[in-house]
Amino acid sequence: MIDDIRYLIVFAKIAEAGSISGGAEALGLTTATASTHLSKLEKNLGCALLYRNTRKLSLTHDGANLLETAKSMLALYEQGVIEFKQRSISTANKLTVSLPAVFLKSAFTRHLADFIMRHPGILLNISYSDTRRDIIADGIDVAFRIGELPDSSLKARHLFVLPRQVVASRELLSHYPTITHPDDLAQLPWIGLNMRQNSREFRHKNGEVAVVTYTPAVYVDNVEAAYALARQQIGLAAPPRYLSEEDVKRGDMQEILPDWSLEPLKVYAVWPSNMSTSSIAYKLINDIYNAIEFHSL
């Protein structure tokens, strides 16, 4: 049925142009393809639609009867193309972006602002949330995500890493024995994240690995909230280093076991598989990748 609709459109355009070559040119087809489509339509209908000779075409009786239907199909097709192009023009300068809430106060937002200033004609709709939204269902052009990605039909690109450090307030730590090994951390209060497991893998400079499992004193749904509560002496947190390093330098917070480190978190750009590499969304991905110096925040 779909093929017959296509053949009807070709027939209408040939009749309108007065020649197979003219109809083919109007539709961006080769003359041979247009001629084949016309022949297939005639075969499917079991009748001739056009009389052909070397100089001109003329409608048969059956062709004349069918032409109005074919013209209607052609008109619907052309109107649909016009409306699609108009919508494309109106949406080409809009970009919906999703990123983790923890990026709000990071260099990432500065680079995003630079992109906005370089492209004043682009309207960005930005969602800062740690909820992993459905990219397709929610109409998201590109999402930036922390951590390993599930297998999916989406495309992804690794952009940079987030170094982390385990920290706590000095006041909180003063109530516990001196910490000398990650195993000691299991007895301390932690601030849990709803979207992460309650365990941490530590690696020492000498290569030793220790896995700590803990029971959170409280759960939150984003990293910034976890760190804010850690600053209020509620428990331990493991924020990105950029979030806590100034407080550590001032002495407001203490890095725990600096000779042990957590695996840096990987950050990815994720987008629909059919997104064009010439799109503004793809340019944003490349700009962010190039902007993050040494590919870590």
mmCIF file of C-alpha atoms in Angstrom:
data_model
loop_
_atom_site.group_PDB
_atom_site.id
_atom_site.type_symbol
_atom_site.label_atom_id
_atom_site.label_comp_id
_atom_site.label_asym_id
_atom_site.label_seq_id
_atom_site.Cartn_x
_atom_site.Cartn_y
_atom_site.Cartn_z
ATOM 1 C CA MET A 1 0.000 0.000 0.000
ATOM 2 C CA ILE A 2 2.797 2.428 0.862
ATOM 3 C CA ASP A 3 4.416 1.763 -2.495
ATOM 4 C CA ASP A 4 1.134 2.509 -4.295
ATOM 5 C CA ILE A 5 0.895 5.875 -2.528
ATOM 6 C CA ARG A 6 4.413 6.699 -3.690
ATOM 7 C CA TYR A 7 3.541 5.587 -7.216
ATOM 8 C CA LEU A 8 0.393 7.773 -7.188
ATOM 9 C CA ILE A 9 2.468 10.812 -6.233
ATOM 10 C CA VAL A 10 4.889 10.090 -9.075
ATOM 11 C CA PHE A 11 1.975 9.659 -11.503
ATOM 12 C CA ALA A 12 0.443 12.981 -10.436
ATOM 13 C CA LYS A 13 3.752 14.801 -10.828
ATOM 14 C CA ILE A 14 4.345 13.286 -14.272
ATOM 15 C CA ALA A 15 0.859 14.335 -15.386
ATOM 16 C CA GLU A 16 1.426 17.827 -13.982
ATOM 17 C CA ALA A 17 4.822 18.201 -15.683
ATOM 18 C CA GLY A 18 3.675 16.650 -18.962
ATOM 19 C CA SER A 19 6.645 14.301 -19.165
ATOM 20 C CA ILE A 20 8.279 11.542 -17.201
ATOM 21 C CA SER A 21 11.587 13.397 -17.074
ATOM 22 C CA GLY A 22 9.886 16.578 -15.834
ATOM 23 C CA GLY A 23 8.007 14.726 -13.111
ATOM 24 C CA ALA A 24 11.157 12.890 -12.093
ATOM 25 C CA GLU A 25 13.146 16.119 -11.841
ATOM 26 C CA ALA A 26 10.446 17.767 -9.704
ATOM 27 C CA LEU A 27 10.596 14.871 -7.235
ATOM 28 C CA GLY A 28 14.368 14.493 -7.256
ATOM 29 C CA LEU A 29 14.222 11.096 -8.959
ATOM 30 C CA THR A 30 15.964 9.719 -11.998
ATOM 31 C CA THR A 31 13.839 9.395 -15.138
ATOM 32 C CA ALA A 32 14.341 5.625 -15.032
ATOM 33 C CA THR A 33 13.058 5.412 -11.448
ATOM 34 C CA ALA A 34 9.994 7.543 -12.207
ATOM 35 C CA SER A 35 9.243 5.431 -15.282
ATOM 36 C CA THR A 36 9.559 2.236 -13.212
ATOM 37 C CA HIS A 37 7.187 3.598 -10.547
ATOM 38 C CA LEU A 38 4.626 4.496 -13.206
ATOM 39 C CA SER A 39 4.868 1.054 -14.788
ATOM 40 C CA LYS A 40 4.451 -0.655 -11.399
ATOM 41 C CA LEU A 41 1.349 1.440 -10.643
ATOM 42 C CA GLU A 42 -0.183 0.484 -13.992
ATOM 43 C CA LYS A 43 0.648 -3.171 -13.360
ATOM 44 C CA ASN A 44 -0.871 -3.071 -9.862
ATOM 45 C CA LEU A 45 -4.059 -1.439 -11.175
ATOM 46 C CA GLY A 46 -4.236 -3.620 -14.271
ATOM 47 C CA CYS A 47 -4.679 -0.721 -16.717
ATOM 48 C CA ALA A 48 -2.744 1.885 -18.696
ATOM 49 C CA LEU A 49 -2.753 5.395 -17.223
ATOM 50 C CA LEU A 50 -0.777 7.293 -19.855
ATOM 51 C CA TYR A 51 -0.299 7.006 -23.592
ATOM 52 C CA ARG A 52 3.346 7.524 -24.430
ATOM 53 C CA ASN A 53 5.139 8.456 -27.623
ATOM 54 C CA THR A 54 8.467 10.089 -28.318
ATOM 55 C CA ARG A 55 7.114 13.646 -28.008
ATOM 56 C CA LYS A 56 4.317 13.731 -25.445
ATOM 57 C CA LEU A 57 2.159 11.963 -22.909
ATOM 58 C CA SER A 58 -1.615 11.902 -22.725
ATOM 59 C CA LEU A 59 -3.983 10.522 -20.123
ATOM 60 C CA THR A 60 -5.992 7.416 -20.829
ATOM 61 C CA HIS A 61 -9.610 7.299 -19.681
ATOM 62 C CA ASP A 62 -8.534 5.363 -16.581
ATOM 63 C CA GLY A 63 -5.677 7.780 -16.030
ATOM 64 C CA ALA A 64 -8.026 10.770 -16.132
ATOM 65 C CA ASN A 65 -10.323 9.101 -13.598
ATOM 66 C CA LEU A 66 -7.415 8.376 -11.260
ATOM 67 C CA LEU A 67 -5.714 11.740 -11.599
ATOM 68 C CA GLU A 68 -7.847 13.612 -9.037
ATOM 69 C CA THR A 69 -7.066 10.994 -6.400
ATOM 70 C CA ALA A 70 -3.387 11.161 -7.306
ATOM 71 C CA LYS A 71 -3.445 14.978 -7.124
ATOM 72 C CA SER A 72 -4.954 14.765 -3.641
ATOM 73 C CA MET A 73 -2.130 12.465 -2.575
ATOM 74 C CA LEU A 74 0.426 14.833 -4.091
ATOM 75 C CA ALA A 75 -1.137 17.835 -2.340
ATOM 76 C CA LEU A 76 -1.085 16.044 1.033
ATOM 77 C CA TYR A 77 2.533 15.072 0.491
ATOM 78 C CA GLU A 78 3.631 18.591 -0.464
ATOM 79 C CA GLN A 79 1.686 20.172 2.406
ATOM 80 C CA GLY A 80 3.227 17.695 4.823
ATOM 81 C CA VAL A 81 6.720 18.548 3.609
ATOM 82 C CA ILE A 82 6.037 22.285 3.965
ATOM 83 C CA GLU A 83 4.676 21.901 7.506
ATOM 84 C CA PHE A 84 7.591 19.685 8.518
ATOM 85 C CA LYS A 85 10.136 22.188 7.236
ATOM 86 C CA GLN A 86 8.373 25.005 9.075
ATOM 87 C CA ARG A 87 8.436 23.013 12.313
ATOM 88 C CA SER A 88 12.069 22.114 11.724
ATOM 89 C CA ILE A 89 12.973 25.774 11.334
ATOM 90 C CA SER A 90 11.160 26.671 14.558
ATOM 91 C CA THR A 91 12.787 23.836 16.552
ATOM 92 C CA ALA A 92 16.262 23.846 14.993
ATOM 93 C CA ASN A 93 17.351 26.554 17.415
ATOM 94 C CA LYS A 94 16.058 24.781 20.529
ATOM 95 C CA LEU A 95 18.107 22.369 22.595
ATOM 96 C CA THR A 96 16.952 20.308 25.577
ATOM 97 C CA VAL A 97 19.797 19.258 27.878
ATOM 98 C CA SER A 98 19.801 17.113 31.022
ATOM 99 C CA LEU A 99 22.671 17.078 33.515
ATOM 100 C CA PRO A 100 23.355 16.021 37.102
ATOM 101 C CA ALA A 101 22.498 18.512 39.844
ATOM 102 C CA VAL A 102 26.051 18.297 41.187
ATOM 103 C CA PHE A 103 27.311 20.097 38.057
ATOM 104 C CA LEU A 104 25.430 23.252 39.028
ATOM 105 C CA LYS A 105 28.403 24.753 40.902
ATOM 106 C CA SER A 106 31.143 23.229 38.788
ATOM 107 C CA ALA A 107 33.277 24.323 35.864
ATOM 108 C CA PHE A 108 30.833 22.390 33.692
ATOM 109 C CA THR A 109 28.204 25.102 34.140
ATOM 110 C CA ARG A 110 30.771 27.753 33.228
ATOM 111 C CA HIS A 111 31.563 25.920 29.990
ATOM 112 C CA LEU A 112 27.842 25.556 29.322
ATOM 113 C CA ALA A 113 27.421 29.304 29.834
ATOM 114 C CA ASP A 114 30.277 29.941 27.382
ATOM 115 C CA PHE A 115 28.451 27.812 24.801
ATOM 116 C CA ILE A 116 25.236 29.794 25.342
ATOM 117 C CA MET A 117 27.060 33.101 24.877
ATOM 118 C CA ARG A 118 28.719 31.868 21.674
ATOM 119 C CA HIS A 119 25.329 30.808 20.282
ATOM 120 C CA PRO A 120 22.851 33.575 21.181
ATOM 121 C CA GLY A 121 20.319 32.257 18.662
ATOM 122 C CA ILE A 122 20.017 28.903 20.456
ATOM 123 C CA LEU A 123 17.366 28.507 23.164
ATOM 124 C CA LEU A 124 18.499 25.952 25.743
ATOM 125 C CA ASN A 125 16.101 24.154 28.080
ATOM 126 C CA ILE A 126 18.352 22.790 30.847
ATOM 127 C CA SER A 127 17.359 20.295 33.530
ATOM 128 C CA TYR A 128 19.666 19.915 36.554
ATOM 129 C CA SER A 129 18.576 16.662 38.182
ATOM 130 C CA ASP A 130 20.149 13.438 39.415
ATOM 131 C CA THR A 131 17.123 11.501 38.149
ATOM 132 C CA ARG A 132 18.018 9.601 34.980
ATOM 133 C CA ARG A 133 15.219 10.748 32.727
ATOM 134 C CA ASP A 134 14.091 8.837 29.646
ATOM 135 C CA ILE A 135 15.877 10.640 26.825
ATOM 136 C CA ILE A 136 13.495 9.525 24.098
ATOM 137 C CA ALA A 137 10.218 9.863 26.020
ATOM 138 C CA ASP A 138 11.176 13.272 27.443
ATOM 139 C CA GLY A 139 12.487 14.696 24.170
ATOM 140 C CA ILE A 140 16.019 15.277 25.489
ATOM 141 C CA ASP A 141 18.603 16.096 22.822
ATOM 142 C CA VAL A 142 21.638 15.289 24.964
ATOM 143 C CA ALA A 143 22.101 14.121 28.555
ATOM 144 C CA PHE A 144 25.307 14.250 30.579
ATOM 145 C CA ARG A 145 25.503 11.346 33.013
ATOM 146 C CA ILE A 146 27.802 10.190 35.794
ATOM 147 C CA GLY A 147 28.774 6.550 36.225
ATOM 148 C CA GLU A 148 28.564 3.462 34.082
ATOM 149 C CA LEU A 149 25.779 3.332 31.520
ATOM 150 C CA PRO A 150 23.292 0.516 30.940
ATOM 151 C CA ASP A 151 23.229 -1.115 27.526
ATOM 152 C CA SER A 152 20.773 0.692 25.279
ATOM 153 C CA SER A 153 20.157 1.855 21.732
ATOM 154 C CA LEU A 154 21.437 5.320 22.682
ATOM 155 C CA LYS A 155 24.843 6.580 21.627
ATOM 156 C CA ALA A 156 27.379 7.723 24.214
ATOM 157 C CA ARG A 157 30.781 9.376 24.444
ATOM 158 C CA HIS A 158 33.120 9.389 27.431
ATOM 159 C CA LEU A 159 33.986 13.019 28.185
ATOM 160 C CA PHE A 160 35.967 13.261 31.420
ATOM 161 C CA VAL A 161 36.304 11.886 34.959
ATOM 162 C CA LEU A 162 35.332 13.196 38.392
ATOM 163 C CA PRO A 163 37.996 12.606 41.081
ATOM 164 C CA ARG A 164 36.394 12.065 44.507
ATOM 165 C CA GLN A 165 37.460 12.289 48.138
ATOM 166 C CA VAL A 166 35.866 10.980 51.327
ATOM 167 C CA VAL A 167 35.366 13.833 53.774
ATOM 168 C CA ALA A 168 33.774 14.604 57.126
ATOM 169 C CA SER A 169 33.648 17.522 59.525
ATOM 170 C CA ARG A 170 36.454 17.707 62.072
ATOM 171 C CA GLU A 171 33.878 17.948 64.843
ATOM 172 C CA LEU A 172 32.276 14.648 63.815
ATOM 173 C CA LEU A 173 35.623 12.860 63.569
ATOM 174 C CA SER A 174 36.633 14.066 67.047
ATOM 175 C CA HIS A 175 34.034 11.691 68.530
ATOM 176 C CA TYR A 176 35.620 8.572 66.989
ATOM 177 C CA PRO A 177 38.969 6.774 67.269
ATOM 178 C CA THR A 178 41.671 7.741 64.792
ATOM 179 C CA ILE A 179 41.023 6.230 61.365
ATOM 180 C CA THR A 180 43.986 4.267 60.015
ATOM 181 C CA HIS A 181 42.377 1.937 57.458
ATOM 182 C CA PRO A 182 39.220 1.936 55.300
ATOM 183 C CA ASP A 183 37.838 -0.903 57.441
ATOM 184 C CA ASP A 184 37.489 1.631 60.274
ATOM 185 C CA LEU A 185 34.974 3.606 58.196
ATOM 186 C CA ALA A 186 32.247 0.971 58.423
ATOM 187 C CA GLN A 187 31.514 2.020 62.017
ATOM 188 C CA LEU A 188 31.098 5.722 61.198
ATOM 189 C CA PRO A 189 27.841 7.358 60.061
ATOM 190 C CA TRP A 190 27.557 7.852 56.312
ATOM 191 C CA ILE A 191 25.196 9.884 54.181
ATOM 192 C CA GLY A 192 23.698 7.507 51.643
ATOM 193 C CA LEU A 193 22.669 8.272 48.087
ATOM 194 C CA ASN A 194 19.424 6.744 46.862
ATOM 195 C CA MET A 195 20.923 6.008 43.452
ATOM 196 C CA ARG A 196 24.131 4.308 44.713
ATOM 197 C CA GLN A 197 25.023 1.163 46.610
ATOM 198 C CA ASN A 198 26.116 1.501 50.232
ATOM 199 C CA SER A 199 29.705 0.501 49.609
ATOM 200 C CA ARG A 200 32.960 2.109 48.547
ATOM 201 C CA GLU A 201 36.083 0.589 47.030
ATOM 202 C CA PHE A 202 39.328 2.191 48.179
ATOM 203 C CA ARG A 203 42.728 1.756 46.553
ATOM 204 C CA HIS A 204 45.986 2.521 48.374
ATOM 205 C CA LYS A 205 49.002 4.064 46.688
ATOM 206 C CA ASN A 206 50.757 0.702 47.065
ATOM 207 C CA GLY A 207 47.952 -1.071 45.183
ATOM 208 C CA GLU A 208 46.065 -2.576 48.143
ATOM 209 C CA VAL A 209 42.276 -2.617 47.667
ATOM 210 C CA ALA A 210 39.682 -2.428 50.445
ATOM 211 C CA VAL A 211 35.897 -2.501 50.087
ATOM 212 C CA VAL A 212 33.828 -0.827 52.795
ATOM 213 C CA THR A 213 30.131 -1.541 53.276
ATOM 214 C CA TYR A 214 28.208 0.797 55.564
ATOM 215 C CA THR A 215 24.730 1.569 56.859
ATOM 216 C CA PRO A 216 23.748 5.195 56.116
ATOM 217 C CA ALA A 217 22.493 7.457 58.879
ATOM 218 C CA VAL A 218 20.352 9.264 56.309
ATOM 219 C CA TYR A 219 19.572 9.019 52.587
ATOM 220 C CA VAL A 220 19.420 11.872 50.078
ATOM 221 C CA ASP A 221 18.760 11.998 46.356
ATOM 222 C CA ASN A 222 21.669 14.156 45.181
ATOM 223 C CA VAL A 223 25.369 14.612 45.831
ATOM 224 C CA GLU A 224 25.216 18.276 46.819
ATOM 225 C CA ALA A 225 22.678 17.496 49.550
ATOM 226 C CA ALA A 226 24.946 14.726 50.849
ATOM 227 C CA TYR A 227 27.889 17.096 51.062
ATOM 228 C CA ALA A 228 25.803 19.841 52.692
ATOM 229 C CA LEU A 229 24.779 17.396 55.438
ATOM 230 C CA ALA A 230 28.384 16.254 55.834
ATOM 231 C CA ARG A 231 29.329 19.864 56.519
ATOM 232 C CA GLN A 232 26.657 19.866 59.230
ATOM 233 C CA GLN A 233 28.386 16.941 61.013
ATOM 234 C CA ILE A 234 25.766 14.341 60.026
ATOM 235 C CA GLY A 235 28.143 11.838 58.470
ATOM 236 C CA LEU A 236 30.736 10.996 55.842
ATOM 237 C CA ALA A 237 30.303 11.822 52.176
ATOM 238 C CA ALA A 238 32.281 11.168 48.996
ATOM 239 C CA PRO A 239 31.665 14.223 46.782
ATOM 240 C CA PRO A 240 33.594 15.200 43.668
ATOM 241 C CA ARG A 241 36.871 16.785 44.729
ATOM 242 C CA TYR A 242 35.963 20.166 43.223
ATOM 243 C CA LEU A 243 32.997 20.394 45.593
ATOM 244 C CA SER A 244 34.952 19.880 48.811
ATOM 245 C CA GLU A 245 38.569 20.856 48.171
ATOM 246 C CA GLU A 246 38.233 24.502 49.252
ATOM 247 C CA ASP A 247 36.609 23.498 52.553
ATOM 248 C CA VAL A 248 39.427 20.999 53.102
ATOM 249 C CA LYS A 249 42.061 23.667 52.417
ATOM 250 C CA ARG A 250 40.402 26.016 54.923
ATOM 251 C CA GLY A 251 40.228 23.272 57.515
ATOM 252 C CA ASP A 252 36.425 23.262 57.683
ATOM 253 C CA MET A 253 36.347 19.674 56.415
ATOM 254 C CA GLN A 254 38.869 16.874 56.640
ATOM 255 C CA GLU A 255 39.844 14.469 53.898
ATOM 256 C CA ILE A 256 39.860 10.954 55.287
ATOM 257 C CA LEU A 257 42.757 8.619 54.488
ATOM 258 C CA PRO A 258 44.371 10.759 51.754
ATOM 259 C CA ASP A 259 46.708 7.863 50.853
ATOM 260 C CA TRP A 260 43.629 5.896 49.798
ATOM 261 C CA SER A 261 41.534 6.936 46.815
ATOM 262 C CA LEU A 262 38.176 6.144 45.274
ATOM 263 C CA GLU A 263 37.919 5.293 41.587
ATOM 264 C CA PRO A 264 37.090 8.515 39.699
ATOM 265 C CA LEU A 265 33.591 8.564 38.240
ATOM 266 C CA LYS A 266 33.276 8.618 34.460
ATOM 267 C CA VAL A 267 31.077 11.259 32.835
ATOM 268 C CA TYR A 268 29.374 10.573 29.507
ATOM 269 C CA ALA A 269 27.321 12.432 26.944
ATOM 270 C CA VAL A 270 24.323 10.349 25.837
ATOM 271 C CA TRP A 271 22.055 11.075 22.872
ATOM 272 C CA PRO A 272 19.526 9.451 20.493
ATOM 273 C CA SER A 273 21.214 7.202 17.948
ATOM 274 C CA ASN A 274 19.769 9.061 14.954
ATOM 275 C CA MET A 275 21.025 12.507 15.969
ATOM 276 C CA SER A 276 22.942 14.194 13.151
ATOM 277 C CA THR A 277 26.638 14.879 13.689
ATOM 278 C CA SER A 278 26.016 18.332 12.197
ATOM 279 C CA SER A 279 23.390 19.210 14.835
ATOM 280 C CA ILE A 280 23.857 21.900 17.479
ATOM 281 C CA ALA A 281 23.535 19.195 20.164
ATOM 282 C CA TYR A 282 26.542 17.364 18.737
ATOM 283 C CA LYS A 283 28.485 20.623 18.701
ATOM 284 C CA LEU A 284 27.693 21.097 22.398
ATOM 285 C CA ILE A 285 29.093 17.637 23.146
ATOM 286 C CA ASN A 286 32.328 18.406 21.285
ATOM 287 C CA ASP A 287 32.663 21.834 22.906
ATOM 288 C CA ILE A 288 32.286 20.390 26.410
ATOM 289 C CA TYR A 289 34.812 17.649 25.657
ATOM 290 C CA ASN A 290 37.349 20.159 24.364
ATOM 291 C CA ALA A 291 36.721 22.619 27.212
ATOM 292 C CA ILE A 292 37.407 20.288 30.153
ATOM 293 C CA GLU A 293 41.150 20.643 30.662
ATOM 294 C CA PHE A 294 42.949 17.294 31.091
ATOM 295 C CA HIS A 295 39.466 15.749 30.948
ATOM 296 C CA SER A 296 38.638 15.942 34.645
ATOM 297 C CA LEU A 297 36.696 18.459 36.742
#
